[in-house]
Amino acid sequence: MNDQKKGKLSLGSALLIGLSAILIVISMFFPWWRMLFYAPQYPEGLNIIVYPNKLAGEIDIINGLNHYIGMSNFSEKNFPELSYLIYIVGGLAVLTLITAVLRKKSILYGLISLFVIGGLAGVLDLYAALKKYGTNLDPHAPIHMDPFVPPIIGANKVANFTTHSLLGTGVYIVIIAFILLLIPLWKDRKR
């Protein structure tokens, strides 16, 4: 009864929050977003794969092709977020673990707010980057194209390329971690 008055979460809820912290750490080792490029000359597809701290895939080939439409090169130096995002995610995992140990509903509400704000900031940042790449085309490029904004999720057609933007495994793991944070609010609603 004393724990209920103090807004303390149950031990089961604390374990769920602890599992959430572990999932956040695991997510750092998986891609968070990717873009697949298909064209007749590349039927197997080309990839840009975004991890929280690096880019992977056939970046050099894609940059060579993007040169023809006047798009800037994709590189880690053009995405400063990749130099610090891993620390933000690691810090979020630590805060989640602290929340599990303290077992306070008020702290859990704050943590959930951080998740929501961080998620929205990430989506807006990705959109801004895609807009910058698709609308700041060199007017002197060999092939003239109208500016465009690739979608965060979904398909897009540019010249003879069809691109598919997808969330990566890491984001799905973070979504599961977020859901694990919501369960204690329902589970311990009368505590």
mmCIF file with all atom_site columns, C-alpha atoms in Angstrom:
data_model
loop_
_atom_site.group_PDB
_atom_site.id
_atom_site.type_symbol
_atom_site.label_atom_id
_atom_site.label_alt_id
_atom_site.label_comp_id
_atom_site.label_asym_id
_atom_site.label_entity_id
_atom_site.label_seq_id
_atom_site.pdbx_PDB_ins_code
_atom_site.Cartn_x
_atom_site.Cartn_y
_atom_site.Cartn_z
_atom_site.occupancy
_atom_site.B_iso_or_equiv
_atom_site.pdbx_formal_charge
_atom_site.auth_seq_id
_atom_site.auth_comp_id
_atom_site.auth_asym_id
_atom_site.auth_atom_id
_atom_site.pdbx_PDB_model_num
ATOM 1   C CA . MET A 1 1   ? 0.000  0.000  0.000   1.00 0.00 ? 1   MET A CA 1
ATOM 2   C CA . ASN A 1 2   ? 2.894  2.373  0.798   1.00 0.00 ? 2   ASN A CA 1
ATOM 3   C CA . ASP A 1 3   ? 4.330  1.845  -2.721  1.00 0.00 ? 3   ASP A CA 1
ATOM 4   C CA . GLN A 1 4   ? 0.957  2.725  -4.230  1.00 0.00 ? 4   GLN A CA 1
ATOM 5   C CA . LYS A 1 5   ? 0.874  6.078  -2.461  1.00 0.00 ? 5   LYS A CA 1
ATOM 6   C CA . LYS A 1 6   ? 4.382  6.920  -3.680  1.00 0.00 ? 6   LYS A CA 1
ATOM 7   C CA . GLY A 1 7   ? 3.515  6.194  -7.324  1.00 0.00 ? 7   GLY A CA 1
ATOM 8   C CA . LYS A 1 8   ? 5.923  3.283  -7.400  1.00 0.00 ? 8   LYS A CA 1
ATOM 9   C CA . LEU A 1 9   ? 5.821  0.812  -10.270 1.00 0.00 ? 9   LEU A CA 1
ATOM 10  C CA . SER A 1 10  ? 5.616  -2.921 -9.655  1.00 0.00 ? 10  SER A CA 1
ATOM 11  C CA . LEU A 1 11  ? 8.661  -5.169 -9.926  1.00 0.00 ? 11  LEU A CA 1
ATOM 12  C CA . GLY A 1 12  ? 7.162  -6.706 -13.088 1.00 0.00 ? 12  GLY A CA 1
ATOM 13  C CA . SER A 1 13  ? 6.911  -3.256 -14.640 1.00 0.00 ? 13  SER A CA 1
ATOM 14  C CA . ALA A 1 14  ? 10.497 -2.500 -13.657 1.00 0.00 ? 14  ALA A CA 1
ATOM 15  C CA . LEU A 1 15  ? 11.579 -5.687 -15.435 1.00 0.00 ? 15  LEU A CA 1
ATOM 16  C CA . LEU A 1 16  ? 9.717  -4.616 -18.580 1.00 0.00 ? 16  LEU A CA 1
ATOM 17  C CA . ILE A 1 17  ? 11.440 -1.232 -18.457 1.00 0.00 ? 17  ILE A CA 1
ATOM 18  C CA . GLY A 1 18  ? 14.801 -2.971 -17.947 1.00 0.00 ? 18  GLY A CA 1
ATOM 19  C CA . LEU A 1 19  ? 14.107 -5.134 -20.999 1.00 0.00 ? 19  LEU A CA 1
ATOM 20  C CA . SER A 1 20  ? 13.323 -1.953 -22.901 1.00 0.00 ? 20  SER A CA 1
ATOM 21  C CA . ALA A 1 21  ? 16.804 -0.613 -21.991 1.00 0.00 ? 21  ALA A CA 1
ATOM 22  C CA . ILE A 1 22  ? 18.405 -3.801 -23.327 1.00 0.00 ? 22  ILE A CA 1
ATOM 23  C CA . LEU A 1 23  ? 16.440 -3.534 -26.582 1.00 0.00 ? 23  LEU A CA 1
ATOM 24  C CA . ILE A 1 24  ? 17.565 0.058  -27.045 1.00 0.00 ? 24  ILE A CA 1
ATOM 25  C CA . VAL A 1 25  ? 21.203 -1.062 -26.789 1.00 0.00 ? 25  VAL A CA 1
ATOM 26  C CA . ILE A 1 26  ? 20.581 -3.935 -29.219 1.00 0.00 ? 26  ILE A CA 1
ATOM 27  C CA . SER A 1 27  ? 18.985 -1.520 -31.722 1.00 0.00 ? 27  SER A CA 1
ATOM 28  C CA . MET A 1 28  ? 22.304 0.314  -32.100 1.00 0.00 ? 28  MET A CA 1
ATOM 29  C CA . PHE A 1 29  ? 23.767 -2.689 -33.947 1.00 0.00 ? 29  PHE A CA 1
ATOM 30  C CA . PHE A 1 30  ? 21.057 -2.787 -36.628 1.00 0.00 ? 30  PHE A CA 1
ATOM 31  C CA . PRO A 1 31  ? 20.154 -0.458 -39.515 1.00 0.00 ? 31  PRO A CA 1
ATOM 32  C CA . TRP A 1 32  ? 17.596 2.207  -38.653 1.00 0.00 ? 32  TRP A CA 1
ATOM 33  C CA . TRP A 1 33  ? 16.644 3.248  -42.180 1.00 0.00 ? 33  TRP A CA 1
ATOM 34  C CA . ARG A 1 34  ? 17.426 2.270  -45.744 1.00 0.00 ? 34  ARG A CA 1
ATOM 35  C CA . MET A 1 35  ? 16.783 3.285  -49.284 1.00 0.00 ? 35  MET A CA 1
ATOM 36  C CA . LEU A 1 36  ? 16.800 0.728  -52.109 1.00 0.00 ? 36  LEU A CA 1
ATOM 37  C CA . PHE A 1 37  ? 17.360 1.814  -55.717 1.00 0.00 ? 37  PHE A CA 1
ATOM 38  C CA . TYR A 1 38  ? 16.195 -0.355 -58.623 1.00 0.00 ? 38  TYR A CA 1
ATOM 39  C CA . ALA A 1 39  ? 16.742 0.285  -62.344 1.00 0.00 ? 39  ALA A CA 1
ATOM 40  C CA . PRO A 1 40  ? 17.043 -1.872 -65.461 1.00 0.00 ? 40  PRO A CA 1
ATOM 41  C CA . GLN A 1 41  ? 20.841 -1.672 -65.214 1.00 0.00 ? 41  GLN A CA 1
ATOM 42  C CA . TYR A 1 42  ? 20.713 -2.524 -61.470 1.00 0.00 ? 42  TYR A CA 1
ATOM 43  C CA . PRO A 1 43  ? 17.998 -5.204 -61.169 1.00 0.00 ? 43  PRO A CA 1
ATOM 44  C CA . GLU A 1 44  ? 19.585 -6.514 -57.949 1.00 0.00 ? 44  GLU A CA 1
ATOM 45  C CA . GLY A 1 45  ? 19.249 -3.038 -56.459 1.00 0.00 ? 45  GLY A CA 1
ATOM 46  C CA . LEU A 1 46  ? 21.563 -0.614 -54.729 1.00 0.00 ? 46  LEU A CA 1
ATOM 47  C CA . ASN A 1 47  ? 21.331 0.323  -51.050 1.00 0.00 ? 47  ASN A CA 1
ATOM 48  C CA . ILE A 1 48  ? 21.912 3.207  -48.733 1.00 0.00 ? 48  ILE A CA 1
ATOM 49  C CA . ILE A 1 49  ? 21.774 1.733  -45.235 1.00 0.00 ? 49  ILE A CA 1
ATOM 50  C CA . VAL A 1 50  ? 21.735 4.083  -42.250 1.00 0.00 ? 50  VAL A CA 1
ATOM 51  C CA . TYR A 1 51  ? 22.924 2.915  -38.837 1.00 0.00 ? 51  TYR A CA 1
ATOM 52  C CA . PRO A 1 52  ? 22.911 5.246  -35.811 1.00 0.00 ? 52  PRO A CA 1
ATOM 53  C CA . ASN A 1 53  ? 26.639 5.875  -36.367 1.00 0.00 ? 53  ASN A CA 1
ATOM 54  C CA . LYS A 1 54  ? 27.469 5.121  -40.024 1.00 0.00 ? 54  LYS A CA 1
ATOM 55  C CA . LEU A 1 55  ? 26.300 4.713  -43.596 1.00 0.00 ? 55  LEU A CA 1
ATOM 56  C CA . ALA A 1 56  ? 26.659 1.441  -45.476 1.00 0.00 ? 56  ALA A CA 1
ATOM 57  C CA . GLY A 1 57  ? 25.692 0.043  -48.861 1.00 0.00 ? 57  GLY A CA 1
ATOM 58  C CA . GLU A 1 58  ? 26.755 0.901  -52.379 1.00 0.00 ? 58  GLU A CA 1
ATOM 59  C CA . ILE A 1 59  ? 27.301 4.570  -51.529 1.00 0.00 ? 59  ILE A CA 1
ATOM 60  C CA . ASP A 1 60  ? 30.044 5.168  -54.125 1.00 0.00 ? 60  ASP A CA 1
ATOM 61  C CA . ILE A 1 61  ? 27.941 3.789  -56.985 1.00 0.00 ? 61  ILE A CA 1
ATOM 62  C CA . ILE A 1 62  ? 24.892 5.799  -55.888 1.00 0.00 ? 62  ILE A CA 1
ATOM 63  C CA . ASN A 1 63  ? 26.985 8.970  -55.578 1.00 0.00 ? 63  ASN A CA 1
ATOM 64  C CA . GLY A 1 64  ? 28.352 8.378  -59.086 1.00 0.00 ? 64  GLY A CA 1
ATOM 65  C CA . LEU A 1 65  ? 24.827 8.100  -60.450 1.00 0.00 ? 65  LEU A CA 1
ATOM 66  C CA . ASN A 1 66  ? 23.512 11.049 -58.431 1.00 0.00 ? 66  ASN A CA 1
ATOM 67  C CA . HIS A 1 67  ? 26.244 13.218 -59.951 1.00 0.00 ? 67  HIS A CA 1
ATOM 68  C CA . TYR A 1 68  ? 24.357 13.099 -63.260 1.00 0.00 ? 68  TYR A CA 1
ATOM 69  C CA . ILE A 1 69  ? 21.291 14.757 -61.745 1.00 0.00 ? 69  ILE A CA 1
ATOM 70  C CA . GLY A 1 70  ? 23.350 17.198 -59.666 1.00 0.00 ? 70  GLY A CA 1
ATOM 71  C CA . MET A 1 71  ? 22.650 15.724 -56.259 1.00 0.00 ? 71  MET A CA 1
ATOM 72  C CA . SER A 1 72  ? 25.204 16.113 -53.468 1.00 0.00 ? 72  SER A CA 1
ATOM 73  C CA . ASN A 1 73  ? 27.205 13.092 -52.390 1.00 0.00 ? 73  ASN A CA 1
ATOM 74  C CA . PHE A 1 74  ? 25.934 10.907 -49.592 1.00 0.00 ? 74  PHE A CA 1
ATOM 75  C CA . SER A 1 75  ? 28.660 10.660 -46.983 1.00 0.00 ? 75  SER A CA 1
ATOM 76  C CA . GLU A 1 76  ? 28.997 10.442 -43.230 1.00 0.00 ? 76  GLU A CA 1
ATOM 77  C CA . LYS A 1 77  ? 30.511 13.934 -43.117 1.00 0.00 ? 77  LYS A CA 1
ATOM 78  C CA . ASN A 1 78  ? 27.293 15.303 -44.662 1.00 0.00 ? 78  ASN A CA 1
ATOM 79  C CA . PHE A 1 79  ? 25.295 13.747 -41.821 1.00 0.00 ? 79  PHE A CA 1
ATOM 80  C CA . PRO A 1 80  ? 26.788 15.145 -38.596 1.00 0.00 ? 80  PRO A CA 1
ATOM 81  C CA . GLU A 1 81  ? 24.034 13.323 -36.680 1.00 0.00 ? 81  GLU A CA 1
ATOM 82  C CA . LEU A 1 82  ? 25.935 10.082 -37.234 1.00 0.00 ? 82  LEU A CA 1
ATOM 83  C CA . SER A 1 83  ? 28.775 11.378 -35.066 1.00 0.00 ? 83  SER A CA 1
ATOM 84  C CA . TYR A 1 84  ? 26.578 11.821 -31.972 1.00 0.00 ? 84  TYR A CA 1
ATOM 85  C CA . LEU A 1 85  ? 23.345 9.854  -32.462 1.00 0.00 ? 85  LEU A CA 1
ATOM 86  C CA . ILE A 1 86  ? 24.874 6.692  -31.003 1.00 0.00 ? 86  ILE A CA 1
ATOM 87  C CA . TYR A 1 87  ? 25.611 8.607  -27.770 1.00 0.00 ? 87  TYR A CA 1
ATOM 88  C CA . ILE A 1 88  ? 22.048 9.929  -27.590 1.00 0.00 ? 88  ILE A CA 1
ATOM 89  C CA . VAL A 1 89  ? 20.683 6.406  -28.049 1.00 0.00 ? 89  VAL A CA 1
ATOM 90  C CA . GLY A 1 90  ? 23.126 5.062  -25.444 1.00 0.00 ? 90  GLY A CA 1
ATOM 91  C CA . GLY A 1 91  ? 22.073 7.839  -23.055 1.00 0.00 ? 91  GLY A CA 1
ATOM 92  C CA . LEU A 1 92  ? 18.431 6.934  -23.625 1.00 0.00 ? 92  LEU A CA 1
ATOM 93  C CA . ALA A 1 93  ? 19.247 3.318  -22.740 1.00 0.00 ? 93  ALA A CA 1
ATOM 94  C CA . VAL A 1 94  ? 20.935 4.479  -19.511 1.00 0.00 ? 94  VAL A CA 1
ATOM 95  C CA . LEU A 1 95  ? 17.953 6.700  -18.613 1.00 0.00 ? 95  LEU A CA 1
ATOM 96  C CA . THR A 1 96  ? 15.638 3.758  -19.282 1.00 0.00 ? 96  THR A CA 1
ATOM 97  C CA . LEU A 1 97  ? 17.698 1.544  -16.981 1.00 0.00 ? 97  LEU A CA 1
ATOM 98  C CA . ILE A 1 98  ? 17.666 4.238  -14.276 1.00 0.00 ? 98  ILE A CA 1
ATOM 99  C CA . THR A 1 99  ? 13.875 4.448  -14.657 1.00 0.00 ? 99  THR A CA 1
ATOM 100 C CA . ALA A 1 100 ? 13.662 0.675  -14.157 1.00 0.00 ? 100 ALA A CA 1
ATOM 101 C CA . VAL A 1 101 ? 15.726 0.887  -10.975 1.00 0.00 ? 101 VAL A CA 1
ATOM 102 C CA . LEU A 1 102 ? 13.877 3.884  -9.480  1.00 0.00 ? 102 LEU A CA 1
ATOM 103 C CA . ARG A 1 103 ? 10.421 2.495  -10.419 1.00 0.00 ? 103 ARG A CA 1
ATOM 104 C CA . LYS A 1 104 ? 8.718  5.905  -10.287 1.00 0.00 ? 104 LYS A CA 1
ATOM 105 C CA . LYS A 1 105 ? 5.748  6.628  -12.525 1.00 0.00 ? 105 LYS A CA 1
ATOM 106 C CA . SER A 1 106 ? 6.672  10.300 -12.783 1.00 0.00 ? 106 SER A CA 1
ATOM 107 C CA . ILE A 1 107 ? 10.113 9.402  -14.144 1.00 0.00 ? 107 ILE A CA 1
ATOM 108 C CA . LEU A 1 108 ? 8.539  6.933  -16.566 1.00 0.00 ? 108 LEU A CA 1
ATOM 109 C CA . TYR A 1 109 ? 6.262  9.695  -17.901 1.00 0.00 ? 109 TYR A CA 1
ATOM 110 C CA . GLY A 1 110 ? 9.345  11.859 -18.463 1.00 0.00 ? 110 GLY A CA 1
ATOM 111 C CA . LEU A 1 111 ? 11.138 9.013  -20.228 1.00 0.00 ? 111 LEU A CA 1
ATOM 112 C CA . ILE A 1 112 ? 8.147  8.374  -22.507 1.00 0.00 ? 112 ILE A CA 1
ATOM 113 C CA . SER A 1 113 ? 8.105  12.102 -23.330 1.00 0.00 ? 113 SER A CA 1
ATOM 114 C CA . LEU A 1 114 ? 11.799 11.915 -24.276 1.00 0.00 ? 114 LEU A CA 1
ATOM 115 C CA . PHE A 1 115 ? 11.054 8.968  -26.563 1.00 0.00 ? 115 PHE A CA 1
ATOM 116 C CA . VAL A 1 116 ? 8.252  10.862 -28.305 1.00 0.00 ? 116 VAL A CA 1
ATOM 117 C CA . ILE A 1 117 ? 10.272 14.079 -28.664 1.00 0.00 ? 117 ILE A CA 1
ATOM 118 C CA . GLY A 1 118 ? 13.333 12.150 -29.868 1.00 0.00 ? 118 GLY A CA 1
ATOM 119 C CA . GLY A 1 119 ? 11.270 10.193 -32.383 1.00 0.00 ? 119 GLY A CA 1
ATOM 120 C CA . LEU A 1 120 ? 9.660  13.329 -33.795 1.00 0.00 ? 120 LEU A CA 1
ATOM 121 C CA . ALA A 1 121 ? 13.032 15.095 -33.959 1.00 0.00 ? 121 ALA A CA 1
ATOM 122 C CA . GLY A 1 122 ? 14.499 12.107 -35.808 1.00 0.00 ? 122 GLY A CA 1
ATOM 123 C CA . VAL A 1 123 ? 11.695 12.057 -38.379 1.00 0.00 ? 123 VAL A CA 1
ATOM 124 C CA . LEU A 1 124 ? 11.950 15.828 -38.934 1.00 0.00 ? 124 LEU A CA 1
ATOM 125 C CA . ASP A 1 125 ? 15.739 15.618 -39.252 1.00 0.00 ? 125 ASP A CA 1
ATOM 126 C CA . LEU A 1 126 ? 15.517 12.805 -41.816 1.00 0.00 ? 126 LEU A CA 1
ATOM 127 C CA . TYR A 1 127 ? 12.873 14.713 -43.775 1.00 0.00 ? 127 TYR A CA 1
ATOM 128 C CA . ALA A 1 128 ? 15.065 17.846 -43.778 1.00 0.00 ? 128 ALA A CA 1
ATOM 129 C CA . ALA A 1 129 ? 18.035 15.824 -45.062 1.00 0.00 ? 129 ALA A CA 1
ATOM 130 C CA . LEU A 1 130 ? 15.977 14.198 -47.831 1.00 0.00 ? 130 LEU A CA 1
ATOM 131 C CA . LYS A 1 131 ? 14.544 17.584 -48.812 1.00 0.00 ? 131 LYS A CA 1
ATOM 132 C CA . LYS A 1 132 ? 18.027 19.129 -48.913 1.00 0.00 ? 132 LYS A CA 1
ATOM 133 C CA . TYR A 1 133 ? 19.334 16.346 -51.155 1.00 0.00 ? 133 TYR A CA 1
ATOM 134 C CA . GLY A 1 134 ? 16.350 16.317 -53.488 1.00 0.00 ? 134 GLY A CA 1
ATOM 135 C CA . THR A 1 135 ? 15.781 20.055 -53.875 1.00 0.00 ? 135 THR A CA 1
ATOM 136 C CA . ASN A 1 136 ? 19.336 21.440 -53.981 1.00 0.00 ? 136 ASN A CA 1
ATOM 137 C CA . LEU A 1 137 ? 20.218 19.986 -57.365 1.00 0.00 ? 137 LEU A CA 1
ATOM 138 C CA . ASP A 1 138 ? 23.074 21.484 -59.352 1.00 0.00 ? 138 ASP A CA 1
ATOM 139 C CA . PRO A 1 139 ? 21.487 23.401 -62.284 1.00 0.00 ? 139 PRO A CA 1
ATOM 140 C CA . HIS A 1 140 ? 24.573 22.622 -64.405 1.00 0.00 ? 140 HIS A CA 1
ATOM 141 C CA . ALA A 1 141 ? 24.250 18.845 -63.993 1.00 0.00 ? 141 ALA A CA 1
ATOM 142 C CA . PRO A 1 142 ? 24.285 16.735 -67.177 1.00 0.00 ? 142 PRO A CA 1
ATOM 143 C CA . ILE A 1 143 ? 20.645 15.695 -66.632 1.00 0.00 ? 143 ILE A CA 1
ATOM 144 C CA . HIS A 1 144 ? 18.128 18.354 -65.599 1.00 0.00 ? 144 HIS A CA 1
ATOM 145 C CA . MET A 1 145 ? 15.463 17.228 -63.146 1.00 0.00 ? 145 MET A CA 1
ATOM 146 C CA . ASP A 1 146 ? 12.750 18.979 -61.243 1.00 0.00 ? 146 ASP A CA 1
ATOM 147 C CA . PRO A 1 147 ? 13.435 19.109 -57.501 1.00 0.00 ? 147 PRO A CA 1
ATOM 148 C CA . PHE A 1 148 ? 11.871 16.300 -55.488 1.00 0.00 ? 148 PHE A CA 1
ATOM 149 C CA . VAL A 1 149 ? 11.717 15.009 -51.921 1.00 0.00 ? 149 VAL A CA 1
ATOM 150 C CA . PRO A 1 150 ? 12.200 11.251 -51.483 1.00 0.00 ? 150 PRO A CA 1
ATOM 151 C CA . PRO A 1 151 ? 9.704  9.780  -49.010 1.00 0.00 ? 151 PRO A CA 1
ATOM 152 C CA . ILE A 1 152 ? 10.789 8.605  -45.565 1.00 0.00 ? 152 ILE A CA 1
ATOM 153 C CA . ILE A 1 153 ? 8.701  5.475  -46.110 1.00 0.00 ? 153 ILE A CA 1
ATOM 154 C CA . GLY A 1 154 ? 7.421  4.399  -49.490 1.00 0.00 ? 154 GLY A CA 1
ATOM 155 C CA . ALA A 1 155 ? 8.310  4.338  -53.172 1.00 0.00 ? 155 ALA A CA 1
ATOM 156 C CA . ASN A 1 156 ? 9.462  7.101  -55.484 1.00 0.00 ? 156 ASN A CA 1
ATOM 157 C CA . LYS A 1 157 ? 10.383 7.238  -59.172 1.00 0.00 ? 157 LYS A CA 1
ATOM 158 C CA . VAL A 1 158 ? 13.350 9.330  -60.310 1.00 0.00 ? 158 VAL A CA 1
ATOM 159 C CA . ALA A 1 159 ? 14.332 8.997  -63.973 1.00 0.00 ? 159 ALA A CA 1
ATOM 160 C CA . ASN A 1 160 ? 14.631 5.254  -64.598 1.00 0.00 ? 160 ASN A CA 1
ATOM 161 C CA . PHE A 1 161 ? 15.185 4.474  -60.904 1.00 0.00 ? 161 PHE A CA 1
ATOM 162 C CA . THR A 1 162 ? 12.487 3.336  -58.520 1.00 0.00 ? 162 THR A CA 1
ATOM 163 C CA . THR A 1 163 ? 13.465 3.906  -54.910 1.00 0.00 ? 163 THR A CA 1
ATOM 164 C CA . HIS A 1 164 ? 11.964 2.288  -51.853 1.00 0.00 ? 164 HIS A CA 1
ATOM 165 C CA . SER A 1 165 ? 12.496 3.888  -48.452 1.00 0.00 ? 165 SER A CA 1
ATOM 166 C CA . LEU A 1 166 ? 12.074 1.553  -45.484 1.00 0.00 ? 166 LEU A CA 1
ATOM 167 C CA . LEU A 1 167 ? 12.472 1.584  -41.741 1.00 0.00 ? 167 LEU A CA 1
ATOM 168 C CA . GLY A 1 168 ? 15.303 -0.639 -40.587 1.00 0.00 ? 168 GLY A CA 1
ATOM 169 C CA . THR A 1 169 ? 15.319 -3.395 -37.984 1.00 0.00 ? 169 THR A CA 1
ATOM 170 C CA . GLY A 1 170 ? 16.797 -1.024 -35.383 1.00 0.00 ? 170 GLY A CA 1
ATOM 171 C CA . VAL A 1 171 ? 13.763 1.257  -35.505 1.00 0.00 ? 171 VAL A CA 1
ATOM 172 C CA . TYR A 1 172 ? 11.392 -1.692 -35.081 1.00 0.00 ? 172 TYR A CA 1
ATOM 173 C CA . ILE A 1 173 ? 13.401 -2.764 -32.027 1.00 0.00 ? 173 ILE A CA 1
ATOM 174 C CA . VAL A 1 174 ? 13.097 0.770  -30.603 1.00 0.00 ? 174 VAL A CA 1
ATOM 175 C CA . ILE A 1 175 ? 9.334  0.703  -31.258 1.00 0.00 ? 175 ILE A CA 1
ATOM 176 C CA . ILE A 1 176 ? 9.089  -2.550 -29.281 1.00 0.00 ? 176 ILE A CA 1
ATOM 177 C CA . ALA A 1 177 ? 11.161 -0.930 -26.498 1.00 0.00 ? 177 ALA A CA 1
ATOM 178 C CA . PHE A 1 178 ? 8.736  2.016  -26.488 1.00 0.00 ? 178 PHE A CA 1
ATOM 179 C CA . ILE A 1 179 ? 5.706  -0.297 -26.267 1.00 0.00 ? 179 ILE A CA 1
ATOM 180 C CA . LEU A 1 180 ? 7.355  -2.020 -23.283 1.00 0.00 ? 180 LEU A CA 1
ATOM 181 C CA . LEU A 1 181 ? 7.452  1.397  -21.584 1.00 0.00 ? 181 LEU A CA 1
ATOM 182 C CA . LEU A 1 182 ? 3.730  1.908  -22.150 1.00 0.00 ? 182 LEU A CA 1
ATOM 183 C CA . ILE A 1 183 ? 2.668  -1.448 -20.696 1.00 0.00 ? 183 ILE A CA 1
ATOM 184 C CA . PRO A 1 184 ? 3.525  -0.447 -17.080 1.00 0.00 ? 184 PRO A CA 1
ATOM 185 C CA . LEU A 1 185 ? 1.260  2.598  -17.350 1.00 0.00 ? 185 LEU A CA 1
ATOM 186 C CA . TRP A 1 186 ? -1.674 0.302  -18.061 1.00 0.00 ? 186 TRP A CA 1
ATOM 187 C CA . LYS A 1 187 ? -0.501 -2.561 -15.837 1.00 0.00 ? 187 LYS A CA 1
ATOM 188 C CA . ASP A 1 188 ? 0.093  -0.368 -12.766 1.00 0.00 ? 188 ASP A CA 1
ATOM 189 C CA . ARG A 1 189 ? -2.667 2.166  -13.433 1.00 0.00 ? 189 ARG A CA 1
ATOM 190 C CA . LYS A 1 190 ? -4.120 1.774  -9.920  1.00 0.00 ? 190 LYS A CA 1
ATOM 191 C CA . ARG A 1 191 ? -0.786 1.760  -8.111  1.00 0.00 ? 191 ARG A CA 1
#
